[in-house]
Short mmCIF file of C-alpha atoms in Angstrom, two decimals:
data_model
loop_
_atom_site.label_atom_id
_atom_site.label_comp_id
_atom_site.label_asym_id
_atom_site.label_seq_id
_atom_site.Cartn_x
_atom_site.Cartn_y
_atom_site.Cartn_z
CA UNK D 1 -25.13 48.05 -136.92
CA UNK D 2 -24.47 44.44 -135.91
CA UNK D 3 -25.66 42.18 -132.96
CA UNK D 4 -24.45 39.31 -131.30
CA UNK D 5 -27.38 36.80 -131.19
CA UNK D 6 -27.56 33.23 -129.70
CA UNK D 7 -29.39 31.04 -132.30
CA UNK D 8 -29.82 26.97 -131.36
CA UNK D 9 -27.23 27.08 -128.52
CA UNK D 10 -23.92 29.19 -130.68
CA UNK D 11 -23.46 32.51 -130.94
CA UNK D 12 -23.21 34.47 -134.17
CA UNK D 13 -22.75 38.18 -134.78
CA UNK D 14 -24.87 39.06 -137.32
CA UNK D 15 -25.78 42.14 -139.72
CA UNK D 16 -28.65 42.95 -141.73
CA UNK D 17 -28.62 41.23 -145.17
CA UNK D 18 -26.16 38.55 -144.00
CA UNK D 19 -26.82 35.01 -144.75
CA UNK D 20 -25.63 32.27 -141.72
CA UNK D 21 -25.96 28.60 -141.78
CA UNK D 22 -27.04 27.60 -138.30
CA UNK D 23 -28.33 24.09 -136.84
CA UNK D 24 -31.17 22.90 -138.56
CA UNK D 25 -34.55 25.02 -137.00
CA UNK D 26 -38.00 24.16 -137.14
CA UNK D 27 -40.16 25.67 -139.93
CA UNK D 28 -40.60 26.08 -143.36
CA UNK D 29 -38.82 27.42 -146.55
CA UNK D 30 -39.97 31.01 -146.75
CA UNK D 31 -41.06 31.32 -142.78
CA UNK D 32 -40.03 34.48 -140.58
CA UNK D 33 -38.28 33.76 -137.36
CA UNK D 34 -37.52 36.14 -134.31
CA UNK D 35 -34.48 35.16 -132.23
CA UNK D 36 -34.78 37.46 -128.78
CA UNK D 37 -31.80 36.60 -126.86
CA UNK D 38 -29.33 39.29 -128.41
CA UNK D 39 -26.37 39.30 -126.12
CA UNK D 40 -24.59 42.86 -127.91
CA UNK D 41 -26.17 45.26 -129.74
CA UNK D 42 -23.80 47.58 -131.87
CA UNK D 43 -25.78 50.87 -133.25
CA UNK D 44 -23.03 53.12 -134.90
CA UNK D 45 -20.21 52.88 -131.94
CA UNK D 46 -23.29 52.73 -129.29
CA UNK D 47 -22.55 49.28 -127.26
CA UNK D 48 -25.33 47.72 -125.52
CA UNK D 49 -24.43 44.91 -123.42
CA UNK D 50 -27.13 42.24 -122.15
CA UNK D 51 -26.96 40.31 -118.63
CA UNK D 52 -27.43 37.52 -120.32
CA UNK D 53 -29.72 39.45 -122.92
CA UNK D 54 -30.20 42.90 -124.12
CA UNK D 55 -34.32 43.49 -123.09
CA UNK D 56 -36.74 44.14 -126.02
CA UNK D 57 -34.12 43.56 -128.71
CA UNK D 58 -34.32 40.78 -130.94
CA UNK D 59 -33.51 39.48 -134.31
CA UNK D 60 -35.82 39.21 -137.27
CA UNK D 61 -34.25 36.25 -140.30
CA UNK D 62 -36.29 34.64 -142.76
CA UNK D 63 -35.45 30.43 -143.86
CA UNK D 64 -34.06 30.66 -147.05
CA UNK D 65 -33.25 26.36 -147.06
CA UNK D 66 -32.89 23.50 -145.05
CA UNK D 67 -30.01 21.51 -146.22
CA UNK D 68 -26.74 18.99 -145.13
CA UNK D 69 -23.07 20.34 -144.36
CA UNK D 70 -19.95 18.48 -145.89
CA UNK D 71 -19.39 15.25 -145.10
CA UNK D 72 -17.26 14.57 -141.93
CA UNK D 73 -15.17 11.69 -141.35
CA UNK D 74 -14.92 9.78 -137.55
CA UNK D 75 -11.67 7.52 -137.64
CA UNK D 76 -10.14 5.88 -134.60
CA UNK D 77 -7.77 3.82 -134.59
CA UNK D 78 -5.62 1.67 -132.20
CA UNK D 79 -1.59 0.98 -133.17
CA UNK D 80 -0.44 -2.20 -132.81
CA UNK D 81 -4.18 -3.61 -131.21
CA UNK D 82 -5.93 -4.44 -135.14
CA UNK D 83 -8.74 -1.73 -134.20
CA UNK D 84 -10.18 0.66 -136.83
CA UNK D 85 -13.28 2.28 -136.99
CA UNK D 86 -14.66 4.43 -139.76
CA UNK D 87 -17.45 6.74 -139.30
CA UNK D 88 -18.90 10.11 -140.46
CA UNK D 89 -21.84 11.78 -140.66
CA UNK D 90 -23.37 15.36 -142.30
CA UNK D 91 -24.94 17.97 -140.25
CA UNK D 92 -28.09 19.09 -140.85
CA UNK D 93 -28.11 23.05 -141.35
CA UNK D 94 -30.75 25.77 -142.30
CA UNK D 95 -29.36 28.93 -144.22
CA UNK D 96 -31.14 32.24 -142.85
CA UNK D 97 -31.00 35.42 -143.90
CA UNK D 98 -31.29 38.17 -141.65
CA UNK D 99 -33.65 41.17 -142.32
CA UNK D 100 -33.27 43.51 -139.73
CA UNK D 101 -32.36 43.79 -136.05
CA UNK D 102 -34.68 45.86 -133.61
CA UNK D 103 -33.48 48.09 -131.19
CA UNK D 104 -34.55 47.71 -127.48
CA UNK D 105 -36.96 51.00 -127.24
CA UNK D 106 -37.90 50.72 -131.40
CA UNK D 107 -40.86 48.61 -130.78
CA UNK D 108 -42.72 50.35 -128.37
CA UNK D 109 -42.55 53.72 -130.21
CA UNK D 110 -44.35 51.92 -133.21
CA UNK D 111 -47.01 50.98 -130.83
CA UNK D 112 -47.49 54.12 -129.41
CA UNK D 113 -47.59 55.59 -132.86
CA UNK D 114 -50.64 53.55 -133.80
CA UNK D 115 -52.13 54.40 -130.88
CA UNK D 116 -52.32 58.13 -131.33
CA UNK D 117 -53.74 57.61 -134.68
CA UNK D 118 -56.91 55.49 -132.95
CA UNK D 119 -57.24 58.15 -130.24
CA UNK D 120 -56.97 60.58 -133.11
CA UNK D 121 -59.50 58.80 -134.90
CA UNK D 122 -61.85 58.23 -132.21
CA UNK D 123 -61.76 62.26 -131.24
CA UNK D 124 -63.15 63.17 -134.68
#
């Protein structure tokens, strides 16, 4: 099973267990996230396709780190004009891991499932 999930404005397709470095996100070392615009959802040949989004799917991942890519060099340069400019910079990333992907009518059967166990309850 796999998904194609937009995550800080770029699209990655993503399985459970996978690790993906992705613009730096907001939150902590350690936090769960929930990404819910899944574009493609991919359960065992079964293709969902979203317009834009696939409704009541979404994308669990957990922050593993914050950290910086590789260094990238800017250089421009003119010929025969005397102009050079050196620049660079390092992107700021955050390495997720994703735990699981949910399946657009997974969710509410959970739901329902805890509520037969209250009306259960309250019967006795």
């Amino acid at each position: 099973m796999y998904a194609i999930v937009e995550i800080a404005g770029q699209q990655f397709k993503v399985s459970k267990d996978l690790k993906v470095y992705v613009h730096r996100l907001a939150g902590n070392e350690g936090d769960a996230i929930s990404f819910a615009k899944v574009l493609l959802l991919d359960d065992n040949g079964t293709v969902t396709l979203g317009a834009p989004a696939v409704d009541g799917a979404s994308v669990e991942a957990t922050v593993i780190k914050h950290l910086q890519g590789d260094k990238v060099i800017v250089f421009k340069k003119k010929r025969r004009k005397g102009y050079k400019k050196k620049n660079g910079h390092r992107q700021a990333l955050t390495q997720i891991q994703i735990s699981g992907i949910t399946l657009p009518g997974a969710a509410p059967k959970k739901k329902a499932a805890a509520k037969k166990t209250e009306e259960t309850a309250t019967e006795e």
